[in-house]
PDB file of C-alpha atoms and ligand atoms in Angstrom:
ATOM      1  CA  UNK A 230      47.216  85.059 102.718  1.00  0.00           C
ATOM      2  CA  UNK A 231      46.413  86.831  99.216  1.00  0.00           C
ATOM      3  CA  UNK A 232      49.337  87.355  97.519  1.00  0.00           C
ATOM      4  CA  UNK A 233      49.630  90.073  94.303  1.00  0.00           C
ATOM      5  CA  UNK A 234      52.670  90.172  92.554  1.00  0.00           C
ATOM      6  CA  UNK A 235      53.898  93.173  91.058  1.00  0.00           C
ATOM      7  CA  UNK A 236      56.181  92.487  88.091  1.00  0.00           C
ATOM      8  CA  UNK A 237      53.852  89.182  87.243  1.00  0.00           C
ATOM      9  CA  UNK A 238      55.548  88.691  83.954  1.00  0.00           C
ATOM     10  CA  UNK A 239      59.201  88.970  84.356  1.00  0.00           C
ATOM     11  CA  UNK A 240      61.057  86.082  85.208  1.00  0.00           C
ATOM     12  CA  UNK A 241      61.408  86.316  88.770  1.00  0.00           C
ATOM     13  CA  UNK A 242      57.671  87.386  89.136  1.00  0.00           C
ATOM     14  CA  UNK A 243      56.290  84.539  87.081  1.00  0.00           C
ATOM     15  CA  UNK A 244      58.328  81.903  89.015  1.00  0.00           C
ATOM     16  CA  UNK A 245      56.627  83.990  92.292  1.00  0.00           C
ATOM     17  CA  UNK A 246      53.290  83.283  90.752  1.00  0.00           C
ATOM     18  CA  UNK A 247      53.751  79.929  90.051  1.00  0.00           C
ATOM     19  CA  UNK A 248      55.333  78.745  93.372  1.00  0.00           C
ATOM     20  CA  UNK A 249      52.325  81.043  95.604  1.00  0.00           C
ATOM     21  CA  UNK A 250      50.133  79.118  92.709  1.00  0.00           C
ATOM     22  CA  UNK A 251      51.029  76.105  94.110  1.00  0.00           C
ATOM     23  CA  UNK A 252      51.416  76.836  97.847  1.00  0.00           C
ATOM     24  CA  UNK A 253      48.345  75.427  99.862  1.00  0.00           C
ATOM     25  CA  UNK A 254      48.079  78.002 102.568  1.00  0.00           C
ATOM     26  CA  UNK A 255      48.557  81.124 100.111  1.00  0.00           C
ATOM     27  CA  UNK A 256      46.066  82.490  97.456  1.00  0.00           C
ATOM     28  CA  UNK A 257      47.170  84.244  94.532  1.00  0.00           C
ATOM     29  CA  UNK A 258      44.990  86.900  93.338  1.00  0.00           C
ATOM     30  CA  UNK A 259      46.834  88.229  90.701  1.00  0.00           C
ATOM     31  CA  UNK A 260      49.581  90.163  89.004  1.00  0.00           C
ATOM     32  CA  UNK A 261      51.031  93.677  87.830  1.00  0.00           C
ATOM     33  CA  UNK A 262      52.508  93.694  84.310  1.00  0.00           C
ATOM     34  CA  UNK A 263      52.216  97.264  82.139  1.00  0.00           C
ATOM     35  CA  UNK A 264      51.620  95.287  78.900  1.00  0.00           C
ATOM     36  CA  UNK A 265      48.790  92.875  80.329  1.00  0.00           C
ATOM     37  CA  UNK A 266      50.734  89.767  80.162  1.00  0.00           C
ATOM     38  CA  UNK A 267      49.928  86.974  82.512  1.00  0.00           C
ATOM     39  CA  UNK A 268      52.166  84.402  83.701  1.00  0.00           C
ATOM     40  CA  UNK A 269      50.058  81.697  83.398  1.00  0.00           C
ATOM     41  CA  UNK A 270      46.189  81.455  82.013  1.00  0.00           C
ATOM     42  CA  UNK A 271      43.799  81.813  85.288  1.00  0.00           C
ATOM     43  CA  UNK A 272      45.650  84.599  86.682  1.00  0.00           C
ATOM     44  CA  UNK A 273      44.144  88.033  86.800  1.00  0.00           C
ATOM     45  CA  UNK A 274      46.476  90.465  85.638  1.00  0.00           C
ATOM     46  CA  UNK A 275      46.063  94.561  86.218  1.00  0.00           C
ATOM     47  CA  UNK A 276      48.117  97.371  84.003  1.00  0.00           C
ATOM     48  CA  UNK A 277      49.432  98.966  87.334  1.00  0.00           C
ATOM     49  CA  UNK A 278      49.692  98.397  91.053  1.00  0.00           C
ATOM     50  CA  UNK A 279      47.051 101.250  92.139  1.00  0.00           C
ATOM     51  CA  UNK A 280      44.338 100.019  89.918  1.00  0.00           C
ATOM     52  CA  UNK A 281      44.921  96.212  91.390  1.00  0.00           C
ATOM     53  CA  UNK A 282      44.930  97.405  95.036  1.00  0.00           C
ATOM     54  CA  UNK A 283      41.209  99.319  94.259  1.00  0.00           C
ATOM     55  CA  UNK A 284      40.421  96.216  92.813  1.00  0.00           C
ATOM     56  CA  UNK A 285      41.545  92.579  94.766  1.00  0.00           C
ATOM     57  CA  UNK A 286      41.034  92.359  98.425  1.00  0.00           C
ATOM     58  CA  UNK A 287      45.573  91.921  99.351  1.00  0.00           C
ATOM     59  CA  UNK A 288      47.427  90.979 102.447  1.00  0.00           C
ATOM     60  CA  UNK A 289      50.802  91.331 100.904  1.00  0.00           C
ATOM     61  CA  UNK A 290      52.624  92.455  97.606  1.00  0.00           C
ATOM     62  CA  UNK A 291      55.716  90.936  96.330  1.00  0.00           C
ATOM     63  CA  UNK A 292      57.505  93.307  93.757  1.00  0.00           C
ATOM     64  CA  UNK A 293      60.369  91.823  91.342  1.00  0.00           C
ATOM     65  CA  UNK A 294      60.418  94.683  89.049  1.00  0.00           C
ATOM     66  CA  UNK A 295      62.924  97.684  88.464  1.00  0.00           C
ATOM     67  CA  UNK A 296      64.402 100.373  90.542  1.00  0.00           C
ATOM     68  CA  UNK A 297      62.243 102.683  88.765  1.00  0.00           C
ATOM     69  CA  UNK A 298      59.496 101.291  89.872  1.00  0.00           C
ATOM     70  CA  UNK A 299      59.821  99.681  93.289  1.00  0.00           C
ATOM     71  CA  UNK A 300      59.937 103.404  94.373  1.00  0.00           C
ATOM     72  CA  UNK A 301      56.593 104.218  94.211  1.00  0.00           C
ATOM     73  CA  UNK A 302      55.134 100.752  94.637  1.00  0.00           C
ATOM     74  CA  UNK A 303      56.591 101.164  98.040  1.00  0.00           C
ATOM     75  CA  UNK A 304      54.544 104.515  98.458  1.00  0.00           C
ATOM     76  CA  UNK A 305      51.477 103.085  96.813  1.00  0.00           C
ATOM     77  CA  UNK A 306      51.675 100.502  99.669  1.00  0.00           C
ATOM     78  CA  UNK A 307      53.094 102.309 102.586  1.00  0.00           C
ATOM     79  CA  UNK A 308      49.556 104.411 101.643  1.00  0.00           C
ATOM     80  CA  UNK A 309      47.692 101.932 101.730  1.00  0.00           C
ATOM     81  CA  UNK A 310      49.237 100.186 104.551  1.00  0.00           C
ATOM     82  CA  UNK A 311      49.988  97.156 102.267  1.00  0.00           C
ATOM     83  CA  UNK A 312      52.903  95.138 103.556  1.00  0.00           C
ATOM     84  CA  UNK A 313      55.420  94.044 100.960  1.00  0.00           C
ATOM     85  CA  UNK A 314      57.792  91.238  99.861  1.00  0.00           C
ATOM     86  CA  UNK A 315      60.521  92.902  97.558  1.00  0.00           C
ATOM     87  CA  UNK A 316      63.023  91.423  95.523  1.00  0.00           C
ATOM     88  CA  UNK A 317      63.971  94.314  93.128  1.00  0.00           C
ATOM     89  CA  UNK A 318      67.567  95.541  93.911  1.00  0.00           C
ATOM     90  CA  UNK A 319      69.439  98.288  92.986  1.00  0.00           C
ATOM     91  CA  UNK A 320      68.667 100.283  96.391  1.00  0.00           C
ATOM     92  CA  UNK A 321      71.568 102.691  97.831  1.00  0.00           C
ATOM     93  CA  UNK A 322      72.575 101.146 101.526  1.00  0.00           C
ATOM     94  CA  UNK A 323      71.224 104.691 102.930  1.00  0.00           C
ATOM     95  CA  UNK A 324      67.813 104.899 101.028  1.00  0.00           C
ATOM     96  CA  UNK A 325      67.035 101.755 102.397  1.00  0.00           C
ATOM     97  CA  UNK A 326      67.633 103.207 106.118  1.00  0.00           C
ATOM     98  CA  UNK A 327      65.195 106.121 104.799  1.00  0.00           C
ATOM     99  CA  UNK A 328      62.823 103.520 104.157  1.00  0.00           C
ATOM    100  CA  UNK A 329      63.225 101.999 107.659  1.00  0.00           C
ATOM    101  CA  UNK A 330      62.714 105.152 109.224  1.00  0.00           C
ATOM    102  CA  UNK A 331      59.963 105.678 107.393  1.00  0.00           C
ATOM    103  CA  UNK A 332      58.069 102.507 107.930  1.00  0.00           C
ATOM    104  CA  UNK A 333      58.430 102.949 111.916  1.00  0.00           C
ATOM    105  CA  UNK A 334      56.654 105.814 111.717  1.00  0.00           C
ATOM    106  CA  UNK A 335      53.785 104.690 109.913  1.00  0.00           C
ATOM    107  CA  UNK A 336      53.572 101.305 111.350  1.00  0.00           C
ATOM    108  CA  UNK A 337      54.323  99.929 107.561  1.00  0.00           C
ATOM    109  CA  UNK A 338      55.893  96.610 107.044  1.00  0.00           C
ATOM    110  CA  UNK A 339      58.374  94.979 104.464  1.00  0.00           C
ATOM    111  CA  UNK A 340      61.459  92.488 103.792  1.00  0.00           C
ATOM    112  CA  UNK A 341      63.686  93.210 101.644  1.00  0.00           C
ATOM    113  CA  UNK A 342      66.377  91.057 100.723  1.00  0.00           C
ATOM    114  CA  UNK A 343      68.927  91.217  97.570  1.00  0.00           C
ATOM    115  CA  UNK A 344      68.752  87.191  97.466  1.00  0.00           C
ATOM    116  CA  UNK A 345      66.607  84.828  98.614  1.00  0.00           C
ATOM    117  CA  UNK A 346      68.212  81.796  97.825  1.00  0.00           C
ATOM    118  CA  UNK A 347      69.223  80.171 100.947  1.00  0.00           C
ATOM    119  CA  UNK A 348      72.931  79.257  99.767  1.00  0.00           C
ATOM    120  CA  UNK A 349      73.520  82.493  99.066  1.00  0.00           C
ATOM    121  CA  UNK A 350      72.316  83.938 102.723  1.00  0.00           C
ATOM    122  CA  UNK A 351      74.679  81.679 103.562  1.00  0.00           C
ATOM    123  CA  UNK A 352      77.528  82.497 101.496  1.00  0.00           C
ATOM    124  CA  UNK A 353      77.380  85.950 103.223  1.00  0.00           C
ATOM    125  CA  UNK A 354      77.068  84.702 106.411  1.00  0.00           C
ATOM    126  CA  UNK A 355      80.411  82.489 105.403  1.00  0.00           C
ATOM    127  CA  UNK A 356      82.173  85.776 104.422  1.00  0.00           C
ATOM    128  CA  UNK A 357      81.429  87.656 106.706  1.00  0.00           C
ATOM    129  CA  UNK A 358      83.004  85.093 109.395  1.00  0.00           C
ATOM    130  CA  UNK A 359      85.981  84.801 107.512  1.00  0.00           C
ATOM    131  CA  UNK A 360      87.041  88.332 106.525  1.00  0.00           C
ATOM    132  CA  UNK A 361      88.148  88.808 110.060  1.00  0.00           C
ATOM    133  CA  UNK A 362      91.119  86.486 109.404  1.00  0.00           C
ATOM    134  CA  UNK A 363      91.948  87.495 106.335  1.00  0.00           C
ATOM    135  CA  UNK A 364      93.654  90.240 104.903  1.00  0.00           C
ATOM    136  CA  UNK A 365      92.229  91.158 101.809  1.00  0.00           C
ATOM    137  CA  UNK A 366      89.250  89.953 100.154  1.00  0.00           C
ATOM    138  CA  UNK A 367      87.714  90.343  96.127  1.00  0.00           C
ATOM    139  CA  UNK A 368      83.790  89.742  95.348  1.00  0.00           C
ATOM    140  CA  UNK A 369      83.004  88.431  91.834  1.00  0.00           C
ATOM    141  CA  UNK A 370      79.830  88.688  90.585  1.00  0.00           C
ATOM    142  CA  UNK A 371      78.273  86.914  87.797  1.00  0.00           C
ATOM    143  CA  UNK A 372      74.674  87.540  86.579  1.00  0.00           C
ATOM    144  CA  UNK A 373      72.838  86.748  82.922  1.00  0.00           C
ATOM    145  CA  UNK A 374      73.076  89.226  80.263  1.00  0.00           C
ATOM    146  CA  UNK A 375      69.756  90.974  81.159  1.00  0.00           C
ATOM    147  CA  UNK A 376      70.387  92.260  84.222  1.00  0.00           C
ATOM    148  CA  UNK A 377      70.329  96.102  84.842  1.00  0.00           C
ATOM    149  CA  UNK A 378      71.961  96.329  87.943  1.00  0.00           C
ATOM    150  CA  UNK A 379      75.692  96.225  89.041  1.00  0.00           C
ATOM    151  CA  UNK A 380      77.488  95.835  90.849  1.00  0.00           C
ATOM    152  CA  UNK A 381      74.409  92.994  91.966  1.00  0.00           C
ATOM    153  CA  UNK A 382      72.308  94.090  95.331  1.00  0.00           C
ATOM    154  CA  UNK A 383      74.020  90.347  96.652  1.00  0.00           C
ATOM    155  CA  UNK A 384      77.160  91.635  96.089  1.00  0.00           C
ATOM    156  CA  UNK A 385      76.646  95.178  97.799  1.00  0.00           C
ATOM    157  CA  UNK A 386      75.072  93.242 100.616  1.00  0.00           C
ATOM    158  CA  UNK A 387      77.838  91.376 101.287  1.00  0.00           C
ATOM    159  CA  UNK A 388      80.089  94.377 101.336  1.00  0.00           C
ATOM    160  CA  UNK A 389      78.190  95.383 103.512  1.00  0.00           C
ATOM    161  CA  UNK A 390      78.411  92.672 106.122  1.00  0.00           C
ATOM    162  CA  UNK A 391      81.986  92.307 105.389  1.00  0.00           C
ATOM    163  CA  UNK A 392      82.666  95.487 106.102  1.00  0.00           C
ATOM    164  CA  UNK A 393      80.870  95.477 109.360  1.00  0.00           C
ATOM    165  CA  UNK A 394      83.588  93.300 110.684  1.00  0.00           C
ATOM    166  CA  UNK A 395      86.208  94.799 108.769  1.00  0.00           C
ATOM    167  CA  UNK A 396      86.325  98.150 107.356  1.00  0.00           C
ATOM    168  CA  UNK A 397      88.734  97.793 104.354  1.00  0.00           C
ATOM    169  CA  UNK A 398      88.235  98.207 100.598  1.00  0.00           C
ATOM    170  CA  UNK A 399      86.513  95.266  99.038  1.00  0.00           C
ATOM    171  CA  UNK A 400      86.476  95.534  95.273  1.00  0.00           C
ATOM    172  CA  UNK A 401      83.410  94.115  93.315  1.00  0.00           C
ATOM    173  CA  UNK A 402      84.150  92.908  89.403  1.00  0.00           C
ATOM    174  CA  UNK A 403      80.327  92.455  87.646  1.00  0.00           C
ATOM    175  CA  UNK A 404      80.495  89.889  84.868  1.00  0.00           C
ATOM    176  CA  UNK A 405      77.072  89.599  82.524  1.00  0.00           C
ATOM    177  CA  UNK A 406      76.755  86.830  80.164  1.00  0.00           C
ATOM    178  CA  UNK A 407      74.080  85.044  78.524  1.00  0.00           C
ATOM    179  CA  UNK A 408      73.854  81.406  80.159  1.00  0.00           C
ATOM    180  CA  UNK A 409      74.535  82.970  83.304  1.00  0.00           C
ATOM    181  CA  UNK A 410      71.640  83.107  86.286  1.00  0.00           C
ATOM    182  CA  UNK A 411      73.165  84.179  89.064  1.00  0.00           C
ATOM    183  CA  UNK A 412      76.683  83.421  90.717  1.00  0.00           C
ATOM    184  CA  UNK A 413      79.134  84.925  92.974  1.00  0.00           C
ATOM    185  CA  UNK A 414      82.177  84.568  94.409  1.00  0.00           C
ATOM    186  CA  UNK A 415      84.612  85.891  97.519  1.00  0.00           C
ATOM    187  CA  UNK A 416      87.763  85.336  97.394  1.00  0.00           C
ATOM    188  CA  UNK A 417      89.686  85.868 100.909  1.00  0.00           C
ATOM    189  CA  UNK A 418      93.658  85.924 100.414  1.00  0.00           C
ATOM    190  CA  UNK A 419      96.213  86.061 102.896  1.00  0.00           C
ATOM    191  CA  UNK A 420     100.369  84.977 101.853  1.00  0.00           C
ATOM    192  CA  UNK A 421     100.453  81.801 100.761  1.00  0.00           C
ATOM    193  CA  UNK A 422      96.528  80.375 100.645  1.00  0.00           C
ATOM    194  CA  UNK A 423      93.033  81.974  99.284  1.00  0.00           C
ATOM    195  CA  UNK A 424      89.703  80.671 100.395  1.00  0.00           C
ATOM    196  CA  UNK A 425      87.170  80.771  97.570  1.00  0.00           C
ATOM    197  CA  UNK A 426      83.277  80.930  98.872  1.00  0.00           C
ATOM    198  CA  UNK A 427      80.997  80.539  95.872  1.00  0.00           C
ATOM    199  CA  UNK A 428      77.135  80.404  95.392  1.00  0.00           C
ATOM    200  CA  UNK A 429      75.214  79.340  92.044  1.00  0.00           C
ATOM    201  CA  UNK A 430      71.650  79.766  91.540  1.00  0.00           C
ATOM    202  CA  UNK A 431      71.257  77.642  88.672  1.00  0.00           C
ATOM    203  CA  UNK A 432      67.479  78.129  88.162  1.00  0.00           C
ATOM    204  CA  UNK A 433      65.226  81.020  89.802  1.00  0.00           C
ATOM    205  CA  UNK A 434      63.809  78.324  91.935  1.00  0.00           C
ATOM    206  CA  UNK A 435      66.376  78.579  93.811  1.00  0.00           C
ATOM    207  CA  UNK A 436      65.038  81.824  95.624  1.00  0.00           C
ATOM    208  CA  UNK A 437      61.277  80.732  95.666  1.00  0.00           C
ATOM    209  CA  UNK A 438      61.943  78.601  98.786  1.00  0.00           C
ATOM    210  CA  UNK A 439      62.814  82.345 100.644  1.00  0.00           C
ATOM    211  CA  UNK A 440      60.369  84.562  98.927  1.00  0.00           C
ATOM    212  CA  UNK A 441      57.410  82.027 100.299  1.00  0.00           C
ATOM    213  CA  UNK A 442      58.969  82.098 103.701  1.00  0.00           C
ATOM    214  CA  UNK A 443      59.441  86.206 103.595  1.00  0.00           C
ATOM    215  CA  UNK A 444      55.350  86.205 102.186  1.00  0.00           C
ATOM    216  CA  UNK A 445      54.014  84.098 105.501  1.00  0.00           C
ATOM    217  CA  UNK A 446      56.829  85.899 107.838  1.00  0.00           C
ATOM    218  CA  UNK A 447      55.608  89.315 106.904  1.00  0.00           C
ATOM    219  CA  UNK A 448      52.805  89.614 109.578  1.00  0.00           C
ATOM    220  CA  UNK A 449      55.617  89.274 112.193  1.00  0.00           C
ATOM    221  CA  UNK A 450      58.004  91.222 111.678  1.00  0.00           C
ATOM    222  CA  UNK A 451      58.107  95.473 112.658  1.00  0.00           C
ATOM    223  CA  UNK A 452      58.992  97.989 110.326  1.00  0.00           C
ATOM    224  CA  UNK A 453      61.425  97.049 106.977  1.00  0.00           C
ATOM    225  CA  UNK A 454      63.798  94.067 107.628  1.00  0.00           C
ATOM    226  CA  UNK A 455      66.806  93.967 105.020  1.00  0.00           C
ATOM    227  CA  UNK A 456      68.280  91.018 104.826  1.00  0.00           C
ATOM    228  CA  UNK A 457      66.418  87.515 104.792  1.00  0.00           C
ATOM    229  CA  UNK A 458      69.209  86.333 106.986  1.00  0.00           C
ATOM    230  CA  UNK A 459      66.816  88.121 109.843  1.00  0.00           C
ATOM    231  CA  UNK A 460      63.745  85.655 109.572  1.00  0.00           C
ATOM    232  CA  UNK A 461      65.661  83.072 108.544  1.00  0.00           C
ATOM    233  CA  UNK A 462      68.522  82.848 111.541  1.00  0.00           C
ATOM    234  CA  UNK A 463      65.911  84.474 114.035  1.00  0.00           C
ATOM    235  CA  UNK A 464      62.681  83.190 115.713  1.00  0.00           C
ATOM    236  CA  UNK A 465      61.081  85.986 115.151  1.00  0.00           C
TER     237      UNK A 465
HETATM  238  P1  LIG B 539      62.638  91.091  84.403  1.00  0.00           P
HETATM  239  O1  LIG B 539      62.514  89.752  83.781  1.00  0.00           O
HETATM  240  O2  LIG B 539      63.064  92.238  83.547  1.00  0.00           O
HETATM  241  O3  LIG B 539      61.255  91.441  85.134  1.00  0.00           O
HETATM  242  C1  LIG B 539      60.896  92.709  85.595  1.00  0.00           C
HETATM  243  C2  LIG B 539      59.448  92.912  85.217  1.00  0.00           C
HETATM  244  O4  LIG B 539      58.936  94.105  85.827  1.00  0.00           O
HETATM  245  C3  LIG B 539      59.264  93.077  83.694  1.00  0.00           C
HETATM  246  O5  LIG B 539      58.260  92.188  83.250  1.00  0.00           O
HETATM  247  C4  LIG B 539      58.849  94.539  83.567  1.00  0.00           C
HETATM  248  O6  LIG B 539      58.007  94.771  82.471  1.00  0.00           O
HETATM  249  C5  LIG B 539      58.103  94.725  84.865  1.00  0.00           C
HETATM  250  N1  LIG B 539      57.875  96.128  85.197  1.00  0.00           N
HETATM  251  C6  LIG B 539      58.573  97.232  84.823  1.00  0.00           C
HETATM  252  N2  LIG B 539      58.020  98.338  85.332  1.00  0.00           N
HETATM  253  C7  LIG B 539      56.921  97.931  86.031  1.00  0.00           C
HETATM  254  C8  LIG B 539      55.916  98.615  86.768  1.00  0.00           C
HETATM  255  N3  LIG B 539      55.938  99.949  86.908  1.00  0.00           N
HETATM  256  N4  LIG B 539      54.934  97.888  87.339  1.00  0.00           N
HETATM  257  C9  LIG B 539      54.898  96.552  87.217  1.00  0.00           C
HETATM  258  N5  LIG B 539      55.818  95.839  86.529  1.00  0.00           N
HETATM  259  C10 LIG B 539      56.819  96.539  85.945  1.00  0.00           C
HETATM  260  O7  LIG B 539      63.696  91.028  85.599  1.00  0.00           O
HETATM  261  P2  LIG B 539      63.941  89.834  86.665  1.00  0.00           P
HETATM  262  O8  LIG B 539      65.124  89.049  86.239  1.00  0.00           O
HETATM  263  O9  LIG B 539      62.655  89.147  86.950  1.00  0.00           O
HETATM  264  O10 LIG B 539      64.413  90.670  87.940  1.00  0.00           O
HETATM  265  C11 LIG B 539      63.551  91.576  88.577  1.00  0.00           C
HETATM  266  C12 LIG B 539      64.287  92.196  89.776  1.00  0.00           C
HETATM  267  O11 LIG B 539      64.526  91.170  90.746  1.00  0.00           O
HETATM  268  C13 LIG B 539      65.666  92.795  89.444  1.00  0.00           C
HETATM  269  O12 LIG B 539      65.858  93.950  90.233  1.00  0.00           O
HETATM  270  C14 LIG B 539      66.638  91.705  89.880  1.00  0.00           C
HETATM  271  O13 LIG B 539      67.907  92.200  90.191  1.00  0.00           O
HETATM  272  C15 LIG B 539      65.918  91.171  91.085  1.00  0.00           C
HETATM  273  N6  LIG B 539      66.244  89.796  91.510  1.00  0.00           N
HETATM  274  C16 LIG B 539      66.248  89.587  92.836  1.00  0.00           C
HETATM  275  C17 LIG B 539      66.468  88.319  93.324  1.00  0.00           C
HETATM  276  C18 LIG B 539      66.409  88.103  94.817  1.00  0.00           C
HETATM  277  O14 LIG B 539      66.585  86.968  95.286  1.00  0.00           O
HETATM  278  N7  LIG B 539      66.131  89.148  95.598  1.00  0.00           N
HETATM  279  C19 LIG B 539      66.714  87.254  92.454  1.00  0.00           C
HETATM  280  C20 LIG B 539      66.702  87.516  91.081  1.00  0.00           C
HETATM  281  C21 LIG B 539      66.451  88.802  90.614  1.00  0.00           C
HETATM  282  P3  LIG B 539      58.690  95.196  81.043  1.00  0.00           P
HETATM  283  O15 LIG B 539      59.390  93.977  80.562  1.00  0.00           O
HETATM  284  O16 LIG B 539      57.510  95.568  80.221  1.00  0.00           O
HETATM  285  O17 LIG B 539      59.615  96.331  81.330  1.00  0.00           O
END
């Protein structure tokens, strides 16, 4: 599959180019950055998304850019019938069932999923069991100083699936920090004991691992599917 990645020389989108780099059954055929920069020397690198789709022949885009610009990435695509991988958060819960609408309709396809590290699908999957037994229940999220986002799209996500089992208030606390990646915790309480479910991403390889899988998924899959807890716990 030829891969583009939009966002080619953040951090998350030149880890992206380096781990499709070196995956044998995917081609990458270059990257989006507004200022030119590449990732890495070899890899072609376009001032915007529209000019790179008129240019390289691509069977999916991965976008780890800004809420700004996902937006219309995801109409440059949906246009050209591009499917995407997206990483970006910052996406209100009912936009995203816009988007899902939308994609139905014109037979468009993309994943998006606020984390792809696999220990933090997991952590949500973990709360999201236990909040049934518990009474209350606190998310902390902890993210590096850069970020631009909060509360984190992780921590809205699991909120989210929480509150699907339990409707009840569940405050999130954002910490930013420098030496941070990215971190979170749930804490469930009930009188007398808490249980503490915590993820780390130490290093954004973590999520590579789950961005690779969403890239060769992609031509499965119908419509937008939020959450990579869909291809990951599903035979799709
Ligand atoms: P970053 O280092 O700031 O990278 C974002 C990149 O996008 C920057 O290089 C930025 O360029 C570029 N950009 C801005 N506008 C653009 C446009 N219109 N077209 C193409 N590129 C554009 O941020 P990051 O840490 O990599 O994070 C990127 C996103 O991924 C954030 O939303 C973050 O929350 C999310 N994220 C998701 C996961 C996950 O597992 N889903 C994990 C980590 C992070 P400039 O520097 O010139 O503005």
């Amino acid at each position: 599959m030829r891969v583009l990645v939009n966002g080619a020389a953040g951090k998350m989108g030149a880890e992206v180019c380096r781990a499709v780099h070196d995956a044998p059954d995917l081609q990458l055929v270059g990257g989006v950055d507004p200022k030119g920069r590449s990732p890495f020397a070899g890899v072609p690198v376009y001032a915007n998304l529209h000019d790179a789709l008129e240019m390289a022949a691509v069977d999916v885009v991965v976008d780890f850019t800004t809420p700004a610009a996902v937006r219309s990435s995801m109409e440059i695509c949906l246009g050209k019938n591009i499917p995407m991988v997206i990483g970006t958060t910052g996406f209100h819960h009912n936009e995203l069932g816009e988007w899902q609408v939308r994609a139905l309709q014109e037979n468009w396809r993309a994943i998006i999923a606020p984390n792809f590290a696999i220990g933090a699908v997991l952590m949500m999957k973990y709360a999201r069991e236990a909040v049934a037994f518990f009474d209350q229940a606190e998310i902390i999220e902890y993210h590096h100083a850069q970020k631009l986002d909060a509360p984190s799209g992780t921590a809205a996500r699991t909120r989210i699936l929480m509150q699907e089992v339990h409707q009840r208030e569940i405050p999130i606390h954002s910490v930013r920090l420098p030496g941070l990646v990215a971190h979170q915790e749930v804490i469930l309480g009930l009188p007398g004991q808490t249980l503490t479910i915590r993820h780390d991403s130490n290093h954004r390889e973590s999520f590579m691992p789950g961005v690779l899988l969403a890239i060769r998924q992609i031509p499965k899959i119908k419509g937008v599917v939020v959450g990579l807890e869909h291809i990951l716990f599903t035979d799709i």
